[in-house]
Structure formats: structure tokens, C-alpha cells
XYZ file of C-alpha atoms in Angstrom:
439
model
C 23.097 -4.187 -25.601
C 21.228 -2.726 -28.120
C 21.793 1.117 -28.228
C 18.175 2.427 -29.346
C 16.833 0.022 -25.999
C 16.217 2.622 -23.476
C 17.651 1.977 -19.966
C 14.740 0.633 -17.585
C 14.484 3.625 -14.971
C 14.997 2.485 -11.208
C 12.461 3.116 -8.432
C 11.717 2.228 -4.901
C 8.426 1.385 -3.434
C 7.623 1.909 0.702
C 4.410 -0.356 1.504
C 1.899 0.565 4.339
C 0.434 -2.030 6.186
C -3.315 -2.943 6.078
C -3.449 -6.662 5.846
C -6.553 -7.929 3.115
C -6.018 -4.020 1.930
C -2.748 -5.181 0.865
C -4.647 -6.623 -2.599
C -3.769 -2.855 -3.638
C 0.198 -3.530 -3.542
C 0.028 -6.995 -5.575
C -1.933 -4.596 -8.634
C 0.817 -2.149 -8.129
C 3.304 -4.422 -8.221
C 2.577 -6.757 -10.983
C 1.759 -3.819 -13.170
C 5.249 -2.753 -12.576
C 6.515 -6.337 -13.126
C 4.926 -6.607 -15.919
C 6.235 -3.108 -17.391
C 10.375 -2.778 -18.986
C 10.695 0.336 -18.513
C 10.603 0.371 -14.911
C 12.898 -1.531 -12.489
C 11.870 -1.974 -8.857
C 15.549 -1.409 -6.805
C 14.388 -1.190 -3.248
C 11.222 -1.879 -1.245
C 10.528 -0.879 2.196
C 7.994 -2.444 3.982
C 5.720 -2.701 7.314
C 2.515 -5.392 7.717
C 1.296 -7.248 4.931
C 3.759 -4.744 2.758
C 6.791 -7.117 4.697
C 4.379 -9.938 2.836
C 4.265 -8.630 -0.688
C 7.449 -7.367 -0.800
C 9.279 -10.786 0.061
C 7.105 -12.316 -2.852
C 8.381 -10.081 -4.947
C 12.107 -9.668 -4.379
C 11.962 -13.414 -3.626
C 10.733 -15.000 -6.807
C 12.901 -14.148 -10.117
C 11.368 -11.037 -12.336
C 9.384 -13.429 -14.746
C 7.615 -15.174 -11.624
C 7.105 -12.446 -9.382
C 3.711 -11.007 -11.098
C 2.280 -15.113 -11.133
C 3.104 -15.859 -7.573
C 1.874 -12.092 -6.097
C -1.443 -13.419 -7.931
C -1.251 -16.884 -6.215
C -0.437 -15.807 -2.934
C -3.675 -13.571 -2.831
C -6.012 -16.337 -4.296
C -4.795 -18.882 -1.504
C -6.193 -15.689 0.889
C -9.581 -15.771 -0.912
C -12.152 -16.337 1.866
C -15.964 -16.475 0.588
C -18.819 -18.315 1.672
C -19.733 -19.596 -2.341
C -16.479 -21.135 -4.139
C -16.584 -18.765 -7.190
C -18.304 -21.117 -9.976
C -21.526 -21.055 -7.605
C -21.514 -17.139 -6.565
C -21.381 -16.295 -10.480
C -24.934 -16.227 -10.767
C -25.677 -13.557 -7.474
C -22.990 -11.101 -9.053
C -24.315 -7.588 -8.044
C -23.370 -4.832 -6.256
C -25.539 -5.899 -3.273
C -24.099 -9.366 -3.225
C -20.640 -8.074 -3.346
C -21.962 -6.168 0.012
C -22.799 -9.245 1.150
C -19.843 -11.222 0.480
C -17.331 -8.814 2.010
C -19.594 -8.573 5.652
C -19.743 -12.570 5.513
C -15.916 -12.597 4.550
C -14.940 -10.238 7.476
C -17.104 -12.702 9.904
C -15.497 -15.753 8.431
C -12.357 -14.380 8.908
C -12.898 -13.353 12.555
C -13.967 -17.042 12.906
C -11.667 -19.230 11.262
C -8.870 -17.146 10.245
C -7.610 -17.018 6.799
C -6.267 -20.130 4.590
C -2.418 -19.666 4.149
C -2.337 -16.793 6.697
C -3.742 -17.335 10.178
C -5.977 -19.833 11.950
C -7.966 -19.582 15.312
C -5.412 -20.206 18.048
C -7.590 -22.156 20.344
C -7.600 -25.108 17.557
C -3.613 -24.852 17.014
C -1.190 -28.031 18.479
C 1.976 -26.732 17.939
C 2.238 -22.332 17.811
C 4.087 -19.960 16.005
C 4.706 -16.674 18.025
C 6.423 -15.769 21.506
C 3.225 -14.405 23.287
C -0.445 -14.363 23.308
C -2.484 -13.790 20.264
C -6.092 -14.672 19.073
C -4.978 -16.454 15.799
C -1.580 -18.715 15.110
C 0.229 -17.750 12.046
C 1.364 -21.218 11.442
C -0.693 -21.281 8.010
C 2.167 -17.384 6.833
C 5.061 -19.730 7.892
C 4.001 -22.885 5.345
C 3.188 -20.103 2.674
C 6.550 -17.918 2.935
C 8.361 -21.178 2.849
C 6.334 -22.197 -0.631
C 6.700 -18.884 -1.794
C 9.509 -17.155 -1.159
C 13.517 -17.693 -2.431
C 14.982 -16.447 1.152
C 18.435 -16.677 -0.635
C 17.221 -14.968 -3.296
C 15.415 -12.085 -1.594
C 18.964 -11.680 0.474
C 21.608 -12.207 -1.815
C 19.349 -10.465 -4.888
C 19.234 -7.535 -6.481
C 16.482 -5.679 -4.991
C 17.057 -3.896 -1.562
C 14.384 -5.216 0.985
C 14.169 -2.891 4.022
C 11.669 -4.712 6.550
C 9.949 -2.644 9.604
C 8.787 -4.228 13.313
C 8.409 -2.552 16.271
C 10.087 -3.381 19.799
C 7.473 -4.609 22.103
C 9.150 -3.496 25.003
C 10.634 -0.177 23.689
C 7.846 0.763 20.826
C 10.907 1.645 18.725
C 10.843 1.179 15.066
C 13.345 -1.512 13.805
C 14.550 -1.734 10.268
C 15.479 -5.147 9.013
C 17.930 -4.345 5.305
C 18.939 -7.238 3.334
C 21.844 -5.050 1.959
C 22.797 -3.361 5.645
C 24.089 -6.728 7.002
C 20.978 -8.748 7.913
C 19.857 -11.923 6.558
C 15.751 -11.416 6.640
C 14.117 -14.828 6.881
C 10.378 -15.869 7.514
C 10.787 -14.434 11.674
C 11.518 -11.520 10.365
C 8.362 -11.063 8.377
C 5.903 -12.647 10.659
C 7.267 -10.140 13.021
C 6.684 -7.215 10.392
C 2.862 -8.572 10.276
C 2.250 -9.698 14.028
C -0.551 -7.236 14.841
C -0.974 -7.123 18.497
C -3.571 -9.223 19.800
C -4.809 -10.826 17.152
C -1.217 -12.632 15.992
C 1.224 -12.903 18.045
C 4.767 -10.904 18.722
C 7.379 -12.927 17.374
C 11.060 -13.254 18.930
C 14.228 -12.487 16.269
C 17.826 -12.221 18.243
C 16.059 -12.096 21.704
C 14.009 -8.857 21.293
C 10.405 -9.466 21.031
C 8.658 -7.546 17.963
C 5.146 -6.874 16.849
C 3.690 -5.436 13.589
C 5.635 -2.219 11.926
C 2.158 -0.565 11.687
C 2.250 -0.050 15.303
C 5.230 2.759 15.035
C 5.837 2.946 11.052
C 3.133 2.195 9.109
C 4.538 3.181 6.218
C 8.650 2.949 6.885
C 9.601 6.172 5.189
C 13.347 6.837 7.026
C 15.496 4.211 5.340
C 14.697 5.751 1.505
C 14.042 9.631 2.667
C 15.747 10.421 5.477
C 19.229 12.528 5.783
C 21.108 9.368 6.572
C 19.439 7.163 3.996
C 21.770 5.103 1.308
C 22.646 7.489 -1.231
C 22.194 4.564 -3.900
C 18.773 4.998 -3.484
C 16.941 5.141 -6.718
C 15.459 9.121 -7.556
C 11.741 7.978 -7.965
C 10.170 6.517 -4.809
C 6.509 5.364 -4.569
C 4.638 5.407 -1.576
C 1.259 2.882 -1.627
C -0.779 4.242 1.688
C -3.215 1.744 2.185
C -5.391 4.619 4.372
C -6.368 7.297 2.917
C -5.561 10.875 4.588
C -8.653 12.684 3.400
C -11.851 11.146 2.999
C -15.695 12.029 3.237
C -17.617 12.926 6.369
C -19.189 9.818 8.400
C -22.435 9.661 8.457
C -23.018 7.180 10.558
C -21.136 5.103 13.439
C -19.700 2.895 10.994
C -18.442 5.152 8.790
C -16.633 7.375 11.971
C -15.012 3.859 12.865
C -13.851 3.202 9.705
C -12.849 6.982 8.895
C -10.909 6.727 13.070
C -8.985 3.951 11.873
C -7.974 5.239 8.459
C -6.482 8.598 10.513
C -4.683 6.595 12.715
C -2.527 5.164 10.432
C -2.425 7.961 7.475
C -1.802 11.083 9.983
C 0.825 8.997 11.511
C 2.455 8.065 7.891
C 1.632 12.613 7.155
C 3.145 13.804 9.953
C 6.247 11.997 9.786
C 6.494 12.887 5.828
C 6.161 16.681 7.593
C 9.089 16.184 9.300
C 11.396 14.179 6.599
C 10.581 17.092 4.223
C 11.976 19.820 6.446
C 15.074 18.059 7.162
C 15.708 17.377 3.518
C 15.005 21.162 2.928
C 17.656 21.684 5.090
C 20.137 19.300 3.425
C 19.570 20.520 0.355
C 20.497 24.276 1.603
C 23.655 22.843 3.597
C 27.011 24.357 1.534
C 28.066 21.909 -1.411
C 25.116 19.841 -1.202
C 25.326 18.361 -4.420
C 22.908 15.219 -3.888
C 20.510 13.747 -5.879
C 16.753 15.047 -4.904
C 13.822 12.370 -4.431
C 10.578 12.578 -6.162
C 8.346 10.905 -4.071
C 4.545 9.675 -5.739
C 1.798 8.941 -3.637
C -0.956 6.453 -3.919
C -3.793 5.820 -1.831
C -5.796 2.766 -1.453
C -8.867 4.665 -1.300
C -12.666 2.840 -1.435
C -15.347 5.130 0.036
C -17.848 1.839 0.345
C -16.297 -0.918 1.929
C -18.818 -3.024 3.647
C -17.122 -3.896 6.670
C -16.245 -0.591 7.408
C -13.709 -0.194 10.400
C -13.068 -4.582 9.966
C -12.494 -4.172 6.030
C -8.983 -5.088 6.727
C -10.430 -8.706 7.430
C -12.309 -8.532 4.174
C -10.723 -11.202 2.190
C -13.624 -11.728 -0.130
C -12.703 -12.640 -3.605
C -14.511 -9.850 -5.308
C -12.754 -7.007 -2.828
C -9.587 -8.337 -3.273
C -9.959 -7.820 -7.313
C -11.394 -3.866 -6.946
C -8.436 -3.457 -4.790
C -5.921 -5.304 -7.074
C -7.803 -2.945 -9.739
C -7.348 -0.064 -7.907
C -3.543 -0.916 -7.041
C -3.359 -1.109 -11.491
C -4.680 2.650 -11.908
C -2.524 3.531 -9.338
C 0.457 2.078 -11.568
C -0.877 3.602 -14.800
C -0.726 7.133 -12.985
C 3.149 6.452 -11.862
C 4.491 5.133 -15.323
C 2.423 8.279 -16.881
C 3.907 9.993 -14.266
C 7.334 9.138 -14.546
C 7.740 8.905 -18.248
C 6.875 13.021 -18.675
C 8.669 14.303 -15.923
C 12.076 16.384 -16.084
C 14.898 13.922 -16.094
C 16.773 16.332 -13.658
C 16.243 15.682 -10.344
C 17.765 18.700 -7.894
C 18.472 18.541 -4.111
C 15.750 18.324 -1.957
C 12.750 16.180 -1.526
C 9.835 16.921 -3.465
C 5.822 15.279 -2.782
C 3.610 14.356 -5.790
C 0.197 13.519 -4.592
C -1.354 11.924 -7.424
C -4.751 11.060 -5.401
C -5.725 15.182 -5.649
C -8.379 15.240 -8.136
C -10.414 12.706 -6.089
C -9.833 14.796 -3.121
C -13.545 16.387 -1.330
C -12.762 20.522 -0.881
C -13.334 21.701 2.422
C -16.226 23.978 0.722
C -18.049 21.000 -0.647
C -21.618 20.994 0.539
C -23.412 17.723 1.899
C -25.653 17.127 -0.911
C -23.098 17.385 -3.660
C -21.533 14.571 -1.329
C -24.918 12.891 -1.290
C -24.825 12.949 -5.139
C -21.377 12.162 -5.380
C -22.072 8.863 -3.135
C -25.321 8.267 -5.384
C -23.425 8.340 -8.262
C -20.876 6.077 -7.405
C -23.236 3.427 -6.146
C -24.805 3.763 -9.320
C -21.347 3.319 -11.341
C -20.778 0.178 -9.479
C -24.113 -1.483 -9.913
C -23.778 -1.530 -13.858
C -19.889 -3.024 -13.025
C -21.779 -5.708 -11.192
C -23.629 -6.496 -13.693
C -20.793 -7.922 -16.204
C -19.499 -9.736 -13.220
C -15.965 -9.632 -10.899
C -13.922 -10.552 -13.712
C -14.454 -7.126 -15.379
C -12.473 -5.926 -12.130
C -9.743 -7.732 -12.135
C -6.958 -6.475 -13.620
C -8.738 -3.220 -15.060
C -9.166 -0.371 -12.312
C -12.505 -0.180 -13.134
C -15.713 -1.441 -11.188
C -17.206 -1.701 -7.792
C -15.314 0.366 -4.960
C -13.509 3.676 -5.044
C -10.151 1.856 -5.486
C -10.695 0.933 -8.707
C -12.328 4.301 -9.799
C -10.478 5.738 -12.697
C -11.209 9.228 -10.994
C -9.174 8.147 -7.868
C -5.375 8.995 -9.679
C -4.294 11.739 -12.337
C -3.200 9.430 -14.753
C -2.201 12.464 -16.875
C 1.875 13.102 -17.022
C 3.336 16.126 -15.829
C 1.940 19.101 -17.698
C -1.143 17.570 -17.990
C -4.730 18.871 -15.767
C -3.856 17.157 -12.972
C -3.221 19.162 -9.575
C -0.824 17.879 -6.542
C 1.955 17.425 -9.045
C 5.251 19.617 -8.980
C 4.903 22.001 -12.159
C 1.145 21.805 -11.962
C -1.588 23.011 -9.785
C 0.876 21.815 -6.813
C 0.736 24.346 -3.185
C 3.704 26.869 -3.551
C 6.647 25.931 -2.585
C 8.238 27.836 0.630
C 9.515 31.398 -0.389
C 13.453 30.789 -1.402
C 13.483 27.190 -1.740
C 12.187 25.523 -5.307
C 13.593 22.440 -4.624
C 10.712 21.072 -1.792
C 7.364 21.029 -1.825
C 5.920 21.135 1.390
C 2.563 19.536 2.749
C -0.657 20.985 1.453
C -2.300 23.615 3.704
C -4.541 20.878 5.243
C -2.245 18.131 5.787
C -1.118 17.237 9.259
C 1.638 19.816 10.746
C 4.234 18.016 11.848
């Protein structure tokens, strides 16, 4: 090896769910594929996470970035193949083509995914459900290196939740279990519309439903000590967000708190017992730096059903957005102290596209007016300015959405910055801001 080559530094990703949100996770992912100075070491995964994270740890590195990119074209569902839409590129159309997308999908399902139920022979699943997931079986199977993902070198930690129990179960490739495609339809069987899926003789539905985001197996006091230092959390919900205005918007906004304030208030909790670890006599472990990244798009046309939106052109602002959000880790990463004490500290690097409290209405209004404005001259150059570039319709791909600065830069929510104090007598943990969820 050649000395002067610097070591590739490890990290571990956790995956929410959000099913066509997942778009966001494939960016983040292929940017770090596609980047030698990082090396992805563990992934823990609920949902459509369970989906992208097989992909990944089942394909070798140089195909992992391609076939993340094919999987999410074969989920491409628009009413105009993309040679004819090319001409109606616009910011209105786009509008358009993510409400017809959502229908479609709530119609006929979603090409490599899910179709109706009612028009399926022969049924995957061990219960009711208003679409078959026949189509996920026939695409894991193309897709994914089972052997690989198991025998590999990247830990793959898989969530589901016990129907009959509504306990959390974790699925780890290096804890004994051999994951196969069961185990990630069962990760991704959203009750109704798929249905729970049967591994070992317990009956499991989607991880979303008790751990959207599985935080325990890489944070908690009894994780695997072999656990890489830098861990990246991709929320696909954002915590904070603007005040609905109208019924849509309070759907939409209901549905993003149901899943983010779960994901907060369990982060609450894993942060106070790693304070206390780290205070425990002779504690000597490594600390975790945990990053956080929102999926975050303050216009989504379908609102509240956006996670059916599998519309070509808001799949590639949220595979743009999941890029920035990559640029802000690596940045990140590559300034920060290389010493890592005990304790578990939170780097929020959505804050400077966080709304204060104090903001008025019509700086909101302006804000909104702005942005809408920002996206129709995207629009005009056409989706394939998106892809691949952060930039463009949609708050995900807004390059004001992450502090891409390092540490020591402007950015706030970053230990060593403008981060919230840390409790009085203990350095090593920063706890929650003042308006996140109390655990």
C-alpha cells in the first residue's frame, strides 16, 4: 500500500423509511460510493431504507452506485415516457406529474415494486393488503447478491416490527442471521397497503411502524463496539417545517411528525443513556458523532400521498437533494477533530434551513415566493439539470437545505459551532435543541 494514500475513513448510515422518498438515500449513497475517502461499514435500515441498503451492500463497490440508479428508474411512474414530457418541462408540469404519479400509483401500483392485489394469481405476503409485492420479490432477486450482502463486508442491520407484539425486530447479517428477500419485504410491508410477511413463524410488518429510523443497534449502550465513529442518519421527514396553511399542508406536515418525533424522541433517550456511559468509571470507549440529514421539500404536490410520488422528475430533486446532503457530510467529516471522546454527540446539519419560532408569516410568504420562483427558472433548463446536482425544483435539492461548510465554518447545529450548550459538567454530549421533542 502506498504510504502517502490516506486510509478511507469508515462510517455507518441508519435509513428512515418513506418509500418513493427513499430517492434521497440512492443520492446519498452513490455520492458516497462514488467518493475514496469514505467507506460505508454498516447500514441500518427500516422501509424502503431495508431496499436501498440491500442494493448497496449486495452489489460489489464498483456496481453499487449503477444499480441504486437502476433500481429507481425501473420505479419511475409518469403518465409521458420521458422523450415526450421534454417539451412541457416547467415547474407547473412537474406539479402535475407528481399529483398524476401519486394517482397512478394508487391505481396500478408501481413497476418492480407492487401491483394492485385484486389482479394478482399467485401472492406474496401472509395477510391482507391492497397491493401484492410480487413485482419487490423479481427485483431483489435481479438485484441483489444475497450471499454477498451476508457473507460481505458491510454490516446490514434490517428493522420489522412484530404484528402481534408491535416490538421492533432487528435482522444483523453479522449477529447470526442470514437476511434474504422475506426479510426485506417484511422491513417494507406497510400495513394495509402490502402485506405482513411471515419469517421463522412470526408475522412482521414495515419497521416504520415502531422504528422508523432503527437507531439502537449503532447508538445504543449495548451496540457492537466495532461500530465505525461517524454515523449518518438520512430522516426522510423532516422534524421542523413551516406552518400549514391549508388542509393539505396540515396532512402532509401530521404525517411528517409522526414519523420524525418518533425517530427525536427516541434519539432523546439514546443520548442520555450514552451520557451516562460515558460518566460510568473507566469508560474508555470510543464516542459517536452522529450527522443528520433531512429529506426536506416544502412543495411536494401530493402533499400527505408524496410518498406514492414516483414521478421521474421528483425522484431526481430528491436524488439531488440526497447529493447536497453528501457534500455537507464529506465537508463535514474531512474538518472535524480526529479525536472522538466518550459520549454521543448530535450534528444537525439541516439548521440553517431551519424557520425560528420568531419568524413572522409574511417573511414565510416571501420565503415560499421565493422558492417557487427559484424553481421555475430550474424548470426551465429541464429535469436533467436536477439530477445529480442538488440544485432545482423542491426544497430537497436546495443548496440552502445543509451547511455544507466543515467544522469551523458559519454553519450552526454543529459541535464547536453555533451548536445549544452542552449540559453543565459534561462536554462530551450534546443534547437535543431546546425545541426538539423531550423524551
Amino acid at each position: 500500500m502506498n504510504p502517502s494514500v490516506a486510509e478511507p475513513k469508515p462510517v455507518g448510515l441508519i435509513l428512515s423509511g418513506g418509500l418513493a422518498l427513499g430517492a434521497f438515500h440512492a443520492g446519498l449513497l452513490k455520492s458516497l460510493a462514488e467518493d475514496s475517502s469514505i467507506r460505508v461499514d454498516a447500514i441500518a435500515a427500516s422501509s424502503i431504507g431495508a431496499f436501498n441498503a440491500a442494493i448497496f451492500a449486495g452489489n460489489p463497490p464498483d456496481k453499487r452506485a449503477g444499480m441504486l440508479d437502476r433500481f429507481w428508474k425501473r420505479l419511475e411512474t409518469d403518465a409521458l415516457p420521458e422523450p415526450w414530457s421534454r417539451p412541457f418541462q416547467s415547474d407547473l408540469w412537474h406539479r402535475l406529474e407528481g399529483v398524476t404519479s401519486t394517482l397512478m400509483t394508487r391505481i396500478g401500483g408501481v413497476p418492480g415494486l407492487m401491483r394492485p392485489a385484486g389482479l394478482a394469481m399467485d401472492k406474496t405476503g401472509a395477510g391482507p393488503g391492497l397491493y401484492d409485492p410480487s413485482p419487490a420479490v423479481a427485483t431483489l432477486s435481479e438485484m441483489v447478491d444475497f450471499d454477498l450482502l451476508n457473507d460481505g463486508p458491510v454490516r446490514v442491520c434490517i428493522c420489522a416490527t412484530d404484528v402481534e407484539t408491535g416490538a421492533p425486530v432487528i435482522f444483523d447479517n453479522k449477529a447470526g442471521d442470514r437476511i434474504g428477500i422475506e426479510h426485506v419485504l417484511a422491513s417494507g410491508a406497510l400495513l394495509p397497503n402490502l402485506p405482513a410477511v411471515e419469517v421463522d413463524g412470526r408475522l412482521f410488518a414495515d419497521g416504520g411502524l415502531s422504528a422508523n429510523a432503527p437507531l439502537e443497534p449503532f447508538l445504543s449502550s449495548e451496540r457492537d463496539l466495532s461500530i465505525p465513529r461517524w454515523l449518518i442518519l438520512a430522516d426522510l421527514f423532516p422534524a421542523r417545517g413551516l406552518r400549514p396553511r391549508s388542509l393539505a399542508a396540515a396532512s402532509e406536515r401530521a404525517n411528517d411528525l409522526k414519523y420524525a418525533t418518533q425517530t427525536r424522541v427516541r434519539l432523546s433517550g439514546l443520548i442520555r443513556e450514552r451520557r451516562l456511559e460515558a460518566t460510568g468509571e473507566g469508560s474508555t470507549q470510543q464516542g459517536t458523532d452522529l450527522l443528520i440529514v433531512e429529506h426536506r421539500e416544502p412543495h411536494e404536490p401530493s402533499r400527505m400521498e408524496k410518498i406514492f410520488d414516483f414521478s421521474r422528475a421528483s425522484l431526481l430533486r430528491r436524488e439531488g437533494g440526497g447529493r447536497k446532503a453528501a457534500t455537507a457530510v464529506l465537508n463535514y467529516i474531512r474538518g472535524a477533530d480526529p479525536e472522538s471522546p466518550a459520549g454521543l454527540r448530535m450534528h444537525d446539519l439541516n439548521e440553517r434551513s431551519h424557520i425560528s419560532q420568531e419568524e413572522s408569516m409574511s417573511n414565510i410568504e416571501d420565503r415560499d415566493d421565493e422558492a417557487a420562483s427559484n424553481r421555475g427558472k430550474a424548470a426551465e433548463g429541464g429535469v436533467g439539470e436536477v439530477k445529480g446536482s442538488g440544485a432545482g425544483a423542491g426544497g430537497g435539492g436546495n443548496p440552502e437545505d445543509y451547511d455544507v461548510d466543515a467544522p469551523g465554518g458559519s454553519g450552526v447545529g454543529t459541535s464547536g459551532q453555533s451548536s445549544p450548550e452542552p449540559v453543565e459538567g459534561d462536554d462530551d454530549v450534546v443534547p437535543p435543541t431546546e425545541d426538539s421533542p423531550k423524551g
